[in-house]
């Protein structure tokens, strides 16, 4: 919870979508696409990576979705 306390809306969006990006999710949002393309680890490969998410990642996504940026 402490990690999300002072996040901007953009920071929250990036934190949430980084979970998906690390599994190769492709983004329609041009800002997210540009942001993640700047990282060497990002390798877009699929529009749906839900089957690749770990239980911990699913918990983190649920937490972030229930704690939007202020």
Short mmCIF file of N, CA, C and O in Angstrom, two decimals:
data_model
loop_
_atom_site.label_atom_id
_atom_site.label_comp_id
_atom_site.label_asym_id
_atom_site.label_seq_id
_atom_site.Cartn_x
_atom_site.Cartn_y
_atom_site.Cartn_z
N UNK A 1 0.82 -1.19 0.00
CA UNK A 1 0.00 0.00 0.00
C UNK A 1 0.87 1.26 0.00
O UNK A 1 0.56 2.23 -0.66
N UNK A 2 1.97 1.20 0.73
CA UNK A 2 2.88 2.36 0.79
C UNK A 2 3.42 2.72 -0.59
O UNK A 2 3.59 3.89 -0.90
N UNK A 3 3.67 1.72 -1.43
CA UNK A 3 4.22 1.97 -2.76
C UNK A 3 3.25 2.72 -3.66
O UNK A 3 3.67 3.29 -4.67
N UNK A 4 1.99 2.71 -3.34
CA UNK A 4 0.99 3.35 -4.20
C UNK A 4 0.46 4.67 -3.64
O UNK A 4 -0.28 5.37 -4.31
N UNK A 5 0.84 5.00 -2.44
CA UNK A 5 0.26 6.15 -1.75
C UNK A 5 0.38 7.46 -2.52
O UNK A 5 -0.55 8.24 -2.55
N UNK A 6 1.52 7.73 -3.13
CA UNK A 6 1.75 9.02 -3.77
C UNK A 6 1.84 8.93 -5.29
O UNK A 6 2.35 9.84 -5.94
N UNK A 7 1.34 7.86 -5.85
CA UNK A 7 1.39 7.70 -7.30
C UNK A 7 0.49 8.69 -8.01
O UNK A 7 -0.63 8.95 -7.58
N UNK A 8 0.98 9.21 -9.13
CA UNK A 8 0.12 10.00 -10.02
C UNK A 8 -0.75 9.01 -10.79
O UNK A 8 -0.52 7.79 -10.75
N UNK A 9 -1.72 9.53 -11.52
CA UNK A 9 -2.55 8.63 -12.34
C UNK A 9 -1.69 7.91 -13.37
O UNK A 9 -1.89 6.72 -13.62
N UNK A 10 -0.74 8.62 -13.96
CA UNK A 10 0.16 7.99 -14.93
C UNK A 10 1.02 6.93 -14.26
O UNK A 10 1.19 5.82 -14.77
N UNK A 11 1.58 7.24 -13.11
CA UNK A 11 2.40 6.27 -12.38
C UNK A 11 1.63 5.02 -12.02
O UNK A 11 2.14 3.91 -12.11
N UNK A 12 0.38 5.21 -11.62
CA UNK A 12 -0.48 4.07 -11.29
C UNK A 12 -0.73 3.22 -12.54
O UNK A 12 -0.66 1.99 -12.50
N UNK A 13 -1.01 3.89 -13.64
CA UNK A 13 -1.28 3.19 -14.90
C UNK A 13 -0.06 2.38 -15.33
O UNK A 13 -0.18 1.23 -15.76
N UNK A 14 1.12 2.98 -15.20
CA UNK A 14 2.36 2.28 -15.58
C UNK A 14 2.61 1.09 -14.64
O UNK A 14 2.94 -0.01 -15.10
N UNK A 15 2.44 1.31 -13.33
CA UNK A 15 2.68 0.23 -12.37
C UNK A 15 1.76 -0.96 -12.66
O UNK A 15 2.20 -2.11 -12.67
N UNK A 16 0.50 -0.69 -12.91
CA UNK A 16 -0.46 -1.74 -13.21
C UNK A 16 -0.09 -2.46 -14.52
O UNK A 16 -0.03 -3.69 -14.57
N UNK A 17 0.18 -1.70 -15.55
CA UNK A 17 0.42 -2.31 -16.86
C UNK A 17 1.80 -2.92 -17.02
O UNK A 17 2.01 -3.74 -17.91
N UNK A 18 2.73 -2.58 -16.13
CA UNK A 18 4.05 -3.22 -16.19
C UNK A 18 3.92 -4.71 -15.91
O UNK A 18 4.66 -5.52 -16.46
N UNK A 19 2.98 -5.07 -15.07
CA UNK A 19 2.76 -6.49 -14.78
C UNK A 19 2.43 -7.23 -16.08
O UNK A 19 2.99 -8.29 -16.37
N UNK A 20 1.55 -6.64 -16.87
CA UNK A 20 1.19 -7.25 -18.15
C UNK A 20 2.34 -7.16 -19.17
O UNK A 20 2.60 -8.11 -19.90
N UNK A 21 3.01 -6.01 -19.18
CA UNK A 21 4.09 -5.80 -20.14
C UNK A 21 5.21 -6.81 -19.97
O UNK A 21 5.80 -7.27 -20.95
N UNK A 22 5.49 -7.19 -18.73
CA UNK A 22 6.57 -8.15 -18.48
C UNK A 22 6.27 -9.54 -19.05
O UNK A 22 7.17 -10.37 -19.19
N UNK A 23 5.01 -9.76 -19.41
CA UNK A 23 4.62 -11.02 -20.05
C UNK A 23 4.41 -10.85 -21.55
O UNK A 23 3.92 -11.76 -22.21
N UNK A 24 4.74 -9.67 -22.08
CA UNK A 24 4.68 -9.46 -23.52
C UNK A 24 3.37 -8.92 -24.05
O UNK A 24 3.11 -9.01 -25.26
N UNK A 25 2.55 -8.34 -23.19
CA UNK A 25 1.28 -7.81 -23.66
C UNK A 25 1.50 -6.66 -24.64
O UNK A 25 2.35 -5.81 -24.43
N UNK A 26 0.74 -6.68 -25.72
CA UNK A 26 0.76 -5.57 -26.67
C UNK A 26 -0.26 -4.53 -26.20
O UNK A 26 -1.28 -4.89 -25.63
N UNK A 27 0.04 -3.27 -26.43
CA UNK A 27 -0.83 -2.19 -25.97
C UNK A 27 -1.36 -1.38 -27.14
O UNK A 27 -0.61 -1.02 -28.04
N UNK A 28 -2.66 -1.09 -27.10
CA UNK A 28 -3.27 -0.19 -28.07
C UNK A 28 -3.03 1.26 -27.68
O UNK A 28 -2.95 2.13 -28.53
N UNK A 29 -2.93 1.51 -26.37
CA UNK A 29 -2.68 2.86 -25.86
C UNK A 29 -1.30 3.32 -26.33
O UNK A 29 -0.29 2.73 -25.96
N UNK A 30 -1.23 4.38 -27.15
CA UNK A 30 0.05 4.80 -27.69
C UNK A 30 1.04 5.25 -26.62
O UNK A 30 2.26 5.05 -26.78
N UNK A 31 0.57 5.81 -25.51
CA UNK A 31 1.48 6.23 -24.45
C UNK A 31 2.12 5.04 -23.75
O UNK A 31 3.32 5.05 -23.46
N UNK A 32 1.32 4.01 -23.49
CA UNK A 32 1.89 2.80 -22.87
C UNK A 32 2.83 2.09 -23.84
O UNK A 32 3.89 1.61 -23.44
N UNK A 33 2.42 2.02 -25.08
CA UNK A 33 3.27 1.38 -26.10
C UNK A 33 4.63 2.07 -26.17
O UNK A 33 5.68 1.42 -26.13
N UNK A 34 4.62 3.38 -26.22
CA UNK A 34 5.87 4.15 -26.28
C UNK A 34 6.69 3.96 -25.01
O UNK A 34 7.91 3.78 -25.07
N UNK A 35 6.03 4.01 -23.87
CA UNK A 35 6.73 3.87 -22.60
C UNK A 35 7.46 2.53 -22.51
O UNK A 35 8.66 2.48 -22.22
N UNK A 36 6.75 1.44 -22.74
CA UNK A 36 7.36 0.12 -22.55
C UNK A 36 8.33 -0.26 -23.66
O UNK A 36 9.27 -1.02 -23.42
N UNK A 37 8.14 0.30 -24.84
CA UNK A 37 9.09 0.02 -25.93
C UNK A 37 10.49 0.51 -25.58
O UNK A 37 11.48 0.00 -26.09
N UNK A 38 10.58 1.46 -24.67
CA UNK A 38 11.88 1.98 -24.25
C UNK A 38 12.68 1.04 -23.36
O UNK A 38 13.83 1.34 -23.03
N UNK A 39 12.12 -0.07 -22.96
CA UNK A 39 12.81 -1.01 -22.08
C UNK A 39 13.29 -2.23 -22.87
O UNK A 39 12.52 -2.81 -23.64
N UNK A 40 14.53 -2.62 -22.65
CA UNK A 40 15.10 -3.76 -23.36
C UNK A 40 14.39 -5.07 -23.06
O UNK A 40 14.39 -5.98 -23.88
N UNK A 41 13.77 -5.18 -21.90
CA UNK A 41 13.11 -6.42 -21.52
C UNK A 41 11.73 -6.57 -22.16
O UNK A 41 11.18 -7.66 -22.16
N UNK A 42 11.18 -5.48 -22.70
CA UNK A 42 9.82 -5.54 -23.25
C UNK A 42 9.83 -6.14 -24.64
O UNK A 42 10.48 -5.65 -25.55
N UNK A 43 9.08 -7.23 -24.78
CA UNK A 43 8.98 -7.92 -26.07
C UNK A 43 7.51 -8.22 -26.33
O UNK A 43 6.99 -9.27 -25.93
N UNK A 44 6.80 -7.28 -26.99
CA UNK A 44 5.36 -7.47 -27.21
C UNK A 44 5.07 -8.69 -28.07
O UNK A 44 5.69 -8.90 -29.09
N UNK A 45 4.12 -9.50 -27.59
CA UNK A 45 3.83 -10.74 -28.32
C UNK A 45 2.36 -11.15 -28.32
O UNK A 45 1.97 -11.99 -29.11
N UNK A 46 1.54 -10.58 -27.42
CA UNK A 46 0.17 -11.05 -27.31
C UNK A 46 -0.74 -9.97 -26.73
O UNK A 46 -0.32 -9.21 -25.85
N UNK A 47 -1.98 -9.94 -27.19
CA UNK A 47 -2.96 -8.99 -26.66
C UNK A 47 -3.58 -9.50 -25.35
O UNK A 47 -4.20 -8.73 -24.63
N UNK A 48 -3.39 -10.77 -25.05
CA UNK A 48 -3.95 -11.34 -23.84
C UNK A 48 -2.91 -12.24 -23.18
O UNK A 48 -2.56 -13.30 -23.71
N UNK A 49 -2.42 -11.81 -22.03
CA UNK A 49 -1.40 -12.58 -21.31
C UNK A 49 -1.91 -13.11 -19.97
O UNK A 49 -1.13 -13.56 -19.13
N UNK A 50 -3.22 -13.08 -19.78
CA UNK A 50 -3.79 -13.49 -18.49
C UNK A 50 -3.37 -14.90 -18.07
O UNK A 50 -3.18 -15.15 -16.88
N UNK A 51 -3.23 -15.79 -19.01
CA UNK A 51 -2.85 -17.17 -18.66
C UNK A 51 -1.41 -17.26 -18.16
O UNK A 51 -1.03 -18.25 -17.54
N UNK A 52 -0.61 -16.24 -18.38
CA UNK A 52 0.79 -16.23 -17.96
C UNK A 52 0.98 -15.61 -16.57
O UNK A 52 2.06 -15.71 -15.99
N UNK A 53 -0.05 -14.97 -16.03
CA UNK A 53 0.06 -14.27 -14.76
C UNK A 53 0.16 -15.25 -13.60
O UNK A 53 -0.56 -16.25 -13.55
N UNK A 54 1.03 -14.93 -12.65
CA UNK A 54 1.13 -15.75 -11.44
C UNK A 54 0.03 -15.34 -10.47
O UNK A 54 -0.60 -14.29 -10.62
N UNK A 55 -0.16 -16.14 -9.45
CA UNK A 55 -1.15 -15.81 -8.42
C UNK A 55 -0.81 -14.48 -7.76
O UNK A 55 -1.69 -13.66 -7.49
N UNK A 56 0.47 -14.25 -7.48
CA UNK A 56 0.91 -12.99 -6.86
C UNK A 56 0.62 -11.80 -7.77
O UNK A 56 0.16 -10.76 -7.31
N UNK A 57 0.87 -11.96 -9.05
CA UNK A 57 0.59 -10.87 -9.99
C UNK A 57 -0.91 -10.57 -10.05
O UNK A 57 -1.31 -9.40 -10.09
N UNK A 58 -1.73 -11.60 -10.02
CA UNK A 58 -3.18 -11.39 -10.02
C UNK A 58 -3.62 -10.65 -8.76
O UNK A 58 -4.48 -9.77 -8.82
N UNK A 59 -3.00 -10.97 -7.63
CA UNK A 59 -3.30 -10.25 -6.39
C UNK A 59 -2.87 -8.79 -6.50
O UNK A 59 -3.59 -7.89 -6.05
N UNK A 60 -1.71 -8.56 -7.06
CA UNK A 60 -1.22 -7.19 -7.23
C UNK A 60 -2.13 -6.39 -8.14
O UNK A 60 -2.40 -5.21 -7.88
N UNK A 61 -2.60 -7.00 -9.21
CA UNK A 61 -3.51 -6.33 -10.14
C UNK A 61 -4.81 -5.98 -9.42
O UNK A 61 -5.31 -4.85 -9.53
N UNK A 62 -5.34 -6.92 -8.66
CA UNK A 62 -6.58 -6.66 -7.91
C UNK A 62 -6.37 -5.53 -6.91
O UNK A 62 -7.22 -4.65 -6.76
N UNK A 63 -5.23 -5.54 -6.23
CA UNK A 63 -4.93 -4.47 -5.27
C UNK A 63 -4.86 -3.12 -5.97
O UNK A 63 -5.46 -2.15 -5.52
N UNK A 64 -4.12 -3.04 -7.07
CA UNK A 64 -3.98 -1.78 -7.78
C UNK A 64 -5.32 -1.30 -8.33
O UNK A 64 -5.61 -0.10 -8.30
N UNK A 65 -6.13 -2.21 -8.80
CA UNK A 65 -7.45 -1.82 -9.30
C UNK A 65 -8.37 -1.31 -8.18
O UNK A 65 -9.25 -0.49 -8.44
N UNK A 66 -8.14 -1.78 -6.96
CA UNK A 66 -8.98 -1.33 -5.85
C UNK A 66 -8.40 -0.11 -5.13
O UNK A 66 -9.01 0.40 -4.21
N UNK A 67 -7.21 0.34 -5.55
CA UNK A 67 -6.57 1.51 -4.96
C UNK A 67 -6.14 2.48 -6.07
O UNK A 67 -4.95 2.61 -6.35
N UNK A 68 -7.09 3.11 -6.71
CA UNK A 68 -6.74 4.03 -7.80
C UNK A 68 -5.96 5.24 -7.30
O UNK A 68 -6.01 5.59 -6.12
N UNK A 69 -5.22 5.86 -8.20
CA UNK A 69 -4.46 7.07 -7.86
C UNK A 69 -5.42 8.17 -7.46
O UNK A 69 -6.53 8.28 -7.98
N UNK A 70 -4.98 8.99 -6.54
CA UNK A 70 -5.80 10.09 -6.04
C UNK A 70 -5.72 11.30 -6.96
O UNK A 70 -4.80 11.70 -7.46
#
